[in-house]
Tab-separated table of C-alpha atoms in Angstrom:
chain	number	residue	atom	x	y	z
A	39	UNK	CA	-63.456	-36.170	-0.410
A	40	UNK	CA	-65.533	-38.967	-2.009
A	41	UNK	CA	-68.037	-40.590	0.328
A	42	UNK	CA	-69.666	-43.692	-0.681
A	43	UNK	CA	-71.348	-46.911	0.346
A	44	UNK	CA	-70.286	-50.558	-0.077
A	45	UNK	CA	-72.246	-53.923	0.135
A	46	UNK	CA	-71.808	-57.486	-0.684
A	47	UNK	CA	-75.634	-57.840	-1.157
A	48	UNK	CA	-76.087	-59.538	2.166
A	49	UNK	CA	-79.476	-61.255	2.282
A	50	UNK	CA	-81.754	-59.215	4.607
A	51	UNK	CA	-84.820	-60.229	6.607
A	52	UNK	CA	-88.137	-58.649	6.157
A	53	UNK	CA	-90.281	-57.003	8.992
A	54	UNK	CA	-91.433	-60.451	10.106
A	55	UNK	CA	-87.844	-61.573	10.512
A	56	UNK	CA	-87.946	-63.998	7.554
A	57	UNK	CA	-84.956	-64.041	5.117
A	58	UNK	CA	-85.885	-62.666	1.663
A	59	UNK	CA	-84.967	-64.493	-1.528
A	60	UNK	CA	-81.661	-63.867	-3.300
A	61	UNK	CA	-83.653	-62.114	-6.060
A	62	UNK	CA	-85.370	-59.768	-3.592
A	63	UNK	CA	-81.908	-59.044	-1.935
A	64	UNK	CA	-80.592	-57.949	-5.196
A	65	UNK	CA	-83.665	-55.671	-5.837
A	66	UNK	CA	-83.161	-54.261	-2.309
A	67	UNK	CA	-79.538	-53.191	-3.282
A	68	UNK	CA	-80.782	-51.548	-6.432
A	69	UNK	CA	-83.475	-49.627	-4.347
A	70	UNK	CA	-80.813	-48.560	-1.900
A	71	UNK	CA	-78.485	-47.347	-4.728
A	72	UNK	CA	-81.320	-45.250	-6.216
A	73	UNK	CA	-81.993	-43.704	-2.861
A	74	UNK	CA	-78.245	-43.092	-2.374
A	75	UNK	CA	-78.158	-41.438	-5.826
A	76	UNK	CA	-81.094	-39.129	-5.000
A	77	UNK	CA	-79.407	-38.051	-1.700
A	78	UNK	CA	-76.039	-37.251	-3.257
A	79	UNK	CA	-73.972	-40.104	-2.163
A	80	UNK	CA	-70.876	-40.130	-4.372
A	81	UNK	CA	-70.338	-43.811	-4.925
A	82	UNK	CA	-71.713	-47.288	-4.448
A	83	UNK	CA	-69.508	-50.418	-4.553
A	84	UNK	CA	-70.814	-53.935	-4.921
A	85	UNK	CA	-68.609	-56.826	-3.749
A	86	UNK	CA	-68.493	-60.308	-5.527
A	87	UNK	CA	-69.192	-63.361	-3.353
A	88	UNK	CA	-70.255	-66.915	-4.093
A	89	UNK	CA	-71.744	-67.786	-0.709
A	90	UNK	CA	-75.356	-68.236	0.446
A	91	UNK	CA	-75.208	-65.230	2.676
A	92	UNK	CA	-74.647	-62.825	-0.164
A	93	UNK	CA	-76.803	-62.249	-3.260
A	94	UNK	CA	-74.259	-60.501	-5.598
A	95	UNK	CA	-71.921	-62.749	-7.539
A	96	UNK	CA	-71.790	-60.462	-10.650
A	97	UNK	CA	-71.447	-56.911	-9.408
A	98	UNK	CA	-71.333	-55.490	-12.930
A	99	UNK	CA	-74.722	-56.959	-13.702
A	100	UNK	CA	-76.390	-55.244	-10.779
A	101	UNK	CA	-74.462	-52.040	-11.484
A	102	UNK	CA	-75.792	-52.115	-15.045
A	103	UNK	CA	-79.328	-52.168	-13.612
A	104	UNK	CA	-78.525	-49.395	-11.198
A	105	UNK	CA	-77.055	-47.371	-14.154
A	106	UNK	CA	-80.366	-47.094	-15.875
A	107	UNK	CA	-82.152	-45.813	-12.748
A	108	UNK	CA	-79.451	-43.262	-11.518
A	109	UNK	CA	-77.852	-40.118	-12.770
A	110	UNK	CA	-74.833	-39.130	-10.650
A	111	UNK	CA	-73.520	-41.896	-8.378
A	112	UNK	CA	-70.317	-43.687	-9.283
A	113	UNK	CA	-70.696	-47.370	-9.838
A	114	UNK	CA	-68.074	-49.656	-8.584
A	115	UNK	CA	-67.208	-53.200	-7.776
A	116	UNK	CA	-65.813	-53.809	-4.361
A	117	UNK	CA	-64.060	-56.067	-5.212
A	118	UNK	CA	-64.121	-57.906	-8.545
A	119	UNK	CA	-62.079	-61.131	-7.939
A	120	UNK	CA	-59.794	-60.851	-10.988
A	121	UNK	CA	-57.828	-63.955	-10.054
A	122	UNK	CA	-60.750	-66.269	-10.922
A	123	UNK	CA	-62.065	-64.233	-13.884
A	124	UNK	CA	-60.877	-63.346	-17.317
A	125	UNK	CA	-59.283	-59.855	-17.606
A	126	UNK	CA	-60.693	-59.384	-21.143
A	127	UNK	CA	-64.208	-60.163	-20.153
A	128	UNK	CA	-63.958	-58.068	-16.912
A	129	UNK	CA	-62.879	-55.092	-18.996
A	130	UNK	CA	-65.693	-55.569	-21.564
A	131	UNK	CA	-68.368	-55.898	-18.884
A	132	UNK	CA	-67.275	-52.697	-17.084
A	133	UNK	CA	-66.860	-50.874	-20.304
A	134	UNK	CA	-70.555	-51.754	-20.969
A	135	UNK	CA	-71.570	-50.451	-17.475
A	136	UNK	CA	-69.577	-47.313	-18.291
A	137	UNK	CA	-71.481	-46.760	-21.512
A	138	UNK	CA	-74.863	-47.346	-19.745
A	139	UNK	CA	-73.966	-44.937	-16.954
A	140	UNK	CA	-72.368	-42.294	-19.114
A	141	UNK	CA	-68.916	-42.727	-17.670
A	142	UNK	CA	-69.639	-43.569	-14.133
A	143	UNK	CA	-68.270	-47.102	-13.902
A	144	UNK	CA	-65.300	-47.988	-11.756
A	145	UNK	CA	-63.662	-51.391	-11.245
A	146	UNK	CA	-61.937	-52.310	-7.863
A	147	UNK	CA	-59.825	-55.305	-8.551
A	148	UNK	CA	-58.688	-57.750	-5.831
A	149	UNK	CA	-57.161	-61.123	-5.125
A	150	UNK	CA	-60.263	-62.158	-2.969
A	151	UNK	CA	-60.160	-62.755	0.714
A	152	UNK	CA	-62.892	-65.464	0.097
A	153	UNK	CA	-61.886	-68.331	-2.068
A	154	UNK	CA	-65.069	-69.925	-3.070
A	155	UNK	CA	-64.689	-68.713	-6.593
A	156	UNK	CA	-61.405	-70.585	-7.316
A	157	UNK	CA	-62.795	-74.109	-7.276
A	158	UNK	CA	-66.210	-72.917	-8.620
A	159	UNK	CA	-64.470	-71.722	-11.833
A	160	UNK	CA	-61.709	-74.273	-11.935
A	161	UNK	CA	-58.683	-72.485	-10.456
A	162	UNK	CA	-56.015	-73.860	-8.228
A	163	UNK	CA	-55.449	-72.010	-4.911
A	164	UNK	CA	-51.779	-72.933	-5.240
A	165	UNK	CA	-51.710	-70.346	-8.078
A	166	UNK	CA	-53.283	-67.691	-5.859
A	167	UNK	CA	-50.467	-65.135	-6.295
A	168	UNK	CA	-49.465	-65.799	-9.941
A	169	UNK	CA	-53.185	-65.614	-11.141
A	170	UNK	CA	-53.565	-62.078	-9.814
A	171	UNK	CA	-50.094	-60.923	-10.803
A	172	UNK	CA	-50.437	-61.870	-14.449
A	173	UNK	CA	-54.154	-60.989	-14.834
A	174	UNK	CA	-53.641	-57.561	-13.315
A	175	UNK	CA	-50.713	-57.049	-15.743
A	176	UNK	CA	-53.005	-57.765	-18.698
A	177	UNK	CA	-55.885	-55.756	-17.410
A	178	UNK	CA	-53.668	-52.631	-17.026
A	179	UNK	CA	-52.575	-53.047	-20.709
A	180	UNK	CA	-56.346	-53.302	-21.710
A	181	UNK	CA	-56.910	-49.936	-20.040
A	182	UNK	CA	-55.036	-48.188	-22.817
A	183	UNK	CA	-57.768	-49.504	-25.258
A	184	UNK	CA	-55.182	-50.371	-27.988
A	185	UNK	CA	-54.373	-53.627	-29.595
A	186	UNK	CA	-52.733	-55.812	-26.938
A	187	UNK	CA	-49.951	-58.356	-27.171
A	188	UNK	CA	-49.470	-60.356	-23.984
A	189	UNK	CA	-48.443	-63.898	-22.859
A	190	UNK	CA	-48.490	-65.628	-19.500
A	191	UNK	CA	-49.109	-69.008	-17.790
A	192	UNK	CA	-52.668	-68.473	-16.605
A	193	UNK	CA	-54.562	-67.851	-19.915
A	194	UNK	CA	-54.209	-67.803	-23.597
A	195	UNK	CA	-51.743	-65.449	-25.187
A	196	UNK	CA	-52.970	-62.427	-27.165
A	197	UNK	CA	-51.328	-61.116	-30.368
A	198	UNK	CA	-52.253	-57.624	-31.437
A	199	UNK	CA	-55.824	-58.200	-30.044
A	200	UNK	CA	-58.143	-55.281	-30.059
A	201	UNK	CA	-60.958	-55.422	-27.409
A	202	UNK	CA	-64.494	-53.912	-27.655
A	203	UNK	CA	-66.496	-52.004	-26.627
A	204	UNK	CA	-64.335	-48.927	-26.355
A	205	UNK	CA	-65.177	-46.382	-23.573
A	206	UNK	CA	-65.627	-42.736	-23.930
A	207	UNK	CA	-62.934	-42.101	-21.343
A	208	UNK	CA	-60.402	-44.271	-19.484
A	209	UNK	CA	-62.051	-46.803	-17.222
A	210	UNK	CA	-61.338	-45.879	-13.507
A	211	UNK	CA	-59.504	-48.862	-11.920
A	212	UNK	CA	-58.498	-49.300	-8.337
A	213	UNK	CA	-56.766	-52.184	-6.546
A	214	UNK	CA	-58.301	-53.239	-3.344
A	215	UNK	CA	-55.645	-54.313	-0.629
A	216	UNK	CA	-56.278	-55.876	2.721
A	217	UNK	CA	-52.832	-55.358	4.174
A	218	UNK	CA	-50.118	-56.906	2.077
A	219	UNK	CA	-46.970	-54.757	1.574
A	220	UNK	CA	-46.330	-56.659	-1.679
A	221	UNK	CA	-49.863	-55.705	-2.940
A	222	UNK	CA	-49.311	-52.142	-2.103
A	223	UNK	CA	-46.044	-51.956	-4.068
A	224	UNK	CA	-47.742	-53.817	-6.984
A	225	UNK	CA	-50.529	-51.236	-7.024
A	226	UNK	CA	-47.949	-48.341	-7.159
A	227	UNK	CA	-45.935	-50.102	-9.794
A	228	UNK	CA	-49.089	-50.227	-12.102
A	229	UNK	CA	-49.811	-46.577	-11.317
A	230	UNK	CA	-53.408	-47.560	-10.076
A	231	UNK	CA	-55.335	-45.986	-7.135
A	232	UNK	CA	-55.110	-47.899	-3.827
A	233	UNK	CA	-58.320	-48.860	-1.919
A	234	UNK	CA	-57.559	-50.223	1.628
A	235	UNK	CA	-60.034	-52.683	3.256
A	236	UNK	CA	-59.794	-51.701	6.835
A	237	UNK	CA	-62.214	-54.039	8.759
A	238	UNK	CA	-60.671	-54.213	12.198
A	239	UNK	CA	-58.354	-52.391	14.710
A	240	UNK	CA	-57.422	-48.784	14.809
A	241	UNK	CA	-57.375	-47.362	11.234
A	242	UNK	CA	-54.052	-45.568	11.993
A	243	UNK	CA	-52.198	-48.884	11.749
A	244	UNK	CA	-52.623	-48.561	8.004
A	245	UNK	CA	-50.809	-45.345	7.793
A	246	UNK	CA	-47.529	-47.185	6.978
A	247	UNK	CA	-49.167	-48.762	4.024
A	248	UNK	CA	-50.360	-45.416	2.546
A	249	UNK	CA	-46.707	-44.033	3.083
A	250	UNK	CA	-45.347	-47.167	1.365
A	251	UNK	CA	-47.656	-46.582	-1.573
A	252	UNK	CA	-46.603	-43.009	-1.978
A	253	UNK	CA	-42.919	-43.890	-1.613
A	254	UNK	CA	-43.106	-46.621	-4.072
A	255	UNK	CA	-44.850	-44.668	-6.601
A	256	UNK	CA	-42.190	-41.795	-6.324
A	257	UNK	CA	-39.347	-44.337	-6.636
A	258	UNK	CA	-41.028	-46.188	-9.604
A	259	UNK	CA	-41.967	-43.047	-11.361
A	260	UNK	CA	-45.687	-43.660	-11.347
A	261	UNK	CA	-48.562	-41.636	-10.151
A	262	UNK	CA	-49.620	-41.750	-6.431
A	263	UNK	CA	-53.387	-41.232	-6.591
A	264	UNK	CA	-55.516	-40.260	-3.591
A	265	UNK	CA	-55.929	-43.342	-1.415
A	266	UNK	CA	-59.378	-44.715	-0.527
A	267	UNK	CA	-60.559	-46.859	2.321
A	268	UNK	CA	-63.657	-48.865	3.178
A	269	UNK	CA	-64.780	-50.101	6.582
A	270	UNK	CA	-67.977	-51.512	8.073
A	271	UNK	CA	-70.555	-49.608	9.916
A	272	UNK	CA	-74.300	-48.553	10.322
A	273	UNK	CA	-76.199	-45.405	10.871
A	274	UNK	CA	-79.357	-45.037	12.797
A	275	UNK	CA	-81.127	-42.263	14.625
A	276	UNK	CA	-79.243	-42.844	17.940
A	277	UNK	CA	-75.996	-44.574	18.949
A	278	UNK	CA	-77.927	-47.137	21.089
A	279	UNK	CA	-80.317	-47.983	18.233
A	280	UNK	CA	-77.548	-48.318	15.656
A	281	UNK	CA	-75.646	-50.800	17.935
A	282	UNK	CA	-78.806	-52.816	18.714
A	283	UNK	CA	-79.785	-53.086	15.046
A	284	UNK	CA	-76.350	-53.873	13.775
A	285	UNK	CA	-74.861	-56.255	16.496
A	286	UNK	CA	-77.137	-59.378	16.234
A	287	UNK	CA	-76.835	-59.698	12.354
A	288	UNK	CA	-73.102	-58.745	12.484
A	289	UNK	CA	-72.438	-61.429	15.013
A	290	UNK	CA	-74.269	-64.021	12.938
A	291	UNK	CA	-72.063	-63.441	9.851
A	292	UNK	CA	-68.931	-62.751	11.820
A	293	UNK	CA	-69.071	-66.094	13.799
A	294	UNK	CA	-70.048	-67.971	10.645
A	295	UNK	CA	-67.002	-66.744	8.703
A	296	UNK	CA	-64.897	-66.947	11.846
A	297	UNK	CA	-65.640	-70.540	12.290
A	298	UNK	CA	-64.065	-71.228	8.867
A	299	UNK	CA	-60.977	-69.119	9.723
A	300	UNK	CA	-60.314	-70.249	13.351
A	301	UNK	CA	-61.702	-67.190	14.985
A	302	UNK	CA	-63.436	-67.316	18.347
A	303	UNK	CA	-67.023	-66.288	18.587
A	304	UNK	CA	-67.528	-62.449	18.728
A	305	UNK	CA	-68.273	-61.178	22.171
A	306	UNK	CA	-70.319	-58.020	22.861
A	307	UNK	CA	-67.398	-56.380	24.797
A	308	UNK	CA	-65.139	-56.808	21.759
A	309	UNK	CA	-67.772	-55.370	19.458
A	310	UNK	CA	-68.330	-52.324	21.723
A	311	UNK	CA	-64.554	-51.746	21.928
A	312	UNK	CA	-64.333	-51.919	18.195
A	313	UNK	CA	-67.170	-49.527	17.722
A	314	UNK	CA	-65.528	-47.099	20.213
A	315	UNK	CA	-61.950	-47.258	19.168
A	316	UNK	CA	-61.556	-49.509	16.097
A	317	UNK	CA	-62.954	-49.765	12.522
A	318	UNK	CA	-66.631	-50.111	13.074
A	319	UNK	CA	-68.317	-46.821	12.241
A	320	UNK	CA	-71.597	-47.261	14.168
A	321	UNK	CA	-74.013	-44.835	15.696
A	322	UNK	CA	-75.998	-41.663	15.161
A	323	UNK	CA	-75.232	-39.527	12.084
A	324	UNK	CA	-73.086	-37.297	14.232
A	325	UNK	CA	-71.086	-40.022	15.726
A	326	UNK	CA	-70.424	-41.774	12.418
A	327	UNK	CA	-69.533	-38.530	10.860
A	328	UNK	CA	-66.971	-37.514	13.496
A	329	UNK	CA	-65.391	-40.985	13.224
A	330	UNK	CA	-65.151	-40.818	9.506
A	331	UNK	CA	-63.828	-37.368	9.434
A	332	UNK	CA	-61.206	-38.266	12.122
A	333	UNK	CA	-59.998	-41.362	10.330
A	334	UNK	CA	-59.868	-39.602	6.872
A	335	UNK	CA	-57.730	-36.839	8.570
A	336	UNK	CA	-55.291	-39.153	10.244
A	337	UNK	CA	-54.731	-41.174	7.211
A	338	UNK	CA	-55.090	-38.465	4.657
A	339	UNK	CA	-57.370	-40.412	2.360
A	340	UNK	CA	-59.379	-39.041	-0.500
A	341	UNK	CA	-62.296	-41.550	-0.280
A	342	UNK	CA	-64.223	-43.382	2.313
A	343	UNK	CA	-66.756	-46.089	1.616
A	344	UNK	CA	-69.021	-47.404	4.410
A	345	UNK	CA	-69.839	-51.132	4.267
A	346	UNK	CA	-73.349	-50.637	5.461
A	347	UNK	CA	-74.648	-54.157	5.369
A	348	UNK	CA	-73.620	-57.033	7.524
A	349	UNK	CA	-75.430	-60.325	7.773
A	350	UNK	CA	-79.311	-60.722	8.040
A	351	UNK	CA	-80.274	-57.127	8.856
A	352	UNK	CA	-83.768	-55.752	8.627
A	353	UNK	CA	-84.293	-54.407	5.100
A	354	UNK	CA	-86.216	-51.306	6.323
A	355	UNK	CA	-83.380	-50.460	8.734
A	356	UNK	CA	-80.873	-50.682	5.964
A	357	UNK	CA	-82.917	-48.175	3.829
A	358	UNK	CA	-82.964	-45.836	6.887
A	359	UNK	CA	-79.228	-46.156	7.282
A	360	UNK	CA	-78.702	-45.239	3.558
A	361	UNK	CA	-81.170	-42.221	4.027
A	362	UNK	CA	-79.118	-41.021	7.055
A	363	UNK	CA	-75.786	-41.516	5.392
A	364	UNK	CA	-76.732	-39.354	2.331
A	365	UNK	CA	-78.778	-36.750	4.081
A	366	UNK	CA	-76.895	-36.154	7.325
A	367	UNK	CA	-73.608	-38.039	7.484
A	368	UNK	CA	-72.049	-36.732	4.278
A	369	UNK	CA	-72.788	-33.014	4.924
A	370	UNK	CA	-71.482	-33.358	8.447
A	371	UNK	CA	-68.202	-35.025	7.303
A	372	UNK	CA	-67.670	-32.401	4.699
A	373	UNK	CA	-68.175	-29.546	7.256
A	374	UNK	CA	-65.834	-31.191	9.747
A	375	UNK	CA	-63.076	-31.704	7.216
A	376	UNK	CA	-63.400	-28.091	5.863
A	377	UNK	CA	-63.142	-26.804	9.559
A	378	UNK	CA	-60.153	-28.967	10.417
């Protein structure tokens, strides 16, 4: 069971309650990753965003910095918005991170639930589906690290093109999916591992997607890899402290995004219900560990990443959450799974 952390580089606040700079927020993530590595956390995934609330627009750049200060932790994006990027350049950048980290780089590719990158880089949202379909097809070909011939409608064709640098082993590549059956089948068709973004509701409702992935892989003659999932949460010394530290900042970012998507403002009762029964993993180390172990067992997944940042949280509290996750939650989860 791989147990990791996930962040979009949310801009935190300092101990006076003032937001830090984007530069300081990026350095905060690096420090959190270094601590996670020291404590034996298996992986850290950095998401790509192009909004003021988040500091990370190029995950692989931050991962390269983390690579030089860590030894064991896997370094992933979560996700790289492939639709608005170039597959060749994405491969080259992650191959570079893989070199710097001695083979620890992973890329999680996605279509992007946020769309700011499309107009920013000159892409038409009307091409949302075809952009990802074609670019994923090319990226999968690049993974073989042999000369590639490819043509499509979304970028220039390639004729026997060789791409450098080469890795010392195949670049680990996942596809992040938020709940589209078509995306699940596409992932299976390419023989890639599936990472499910489960950010609300009971995690068991995603069981049919995992079953679909495995059935599709069998019918298509590809490999069904162990499935991963990531969900938001927070760890503190007690359940009450975790909720009080997490809720105010979570409500800020949830309501800001919700206003753009037509969601009503978050109510505390809704938050408490989601923490109790849904896909918010919030509480003391034992509470969070029990919930992770329970969800992992019900869904039969091989990886769980905790999205440990949400909105303008206190930077010190975030570091404490990373410490508790690595030092206490992970050993508890492993014990619970082994005893199940």
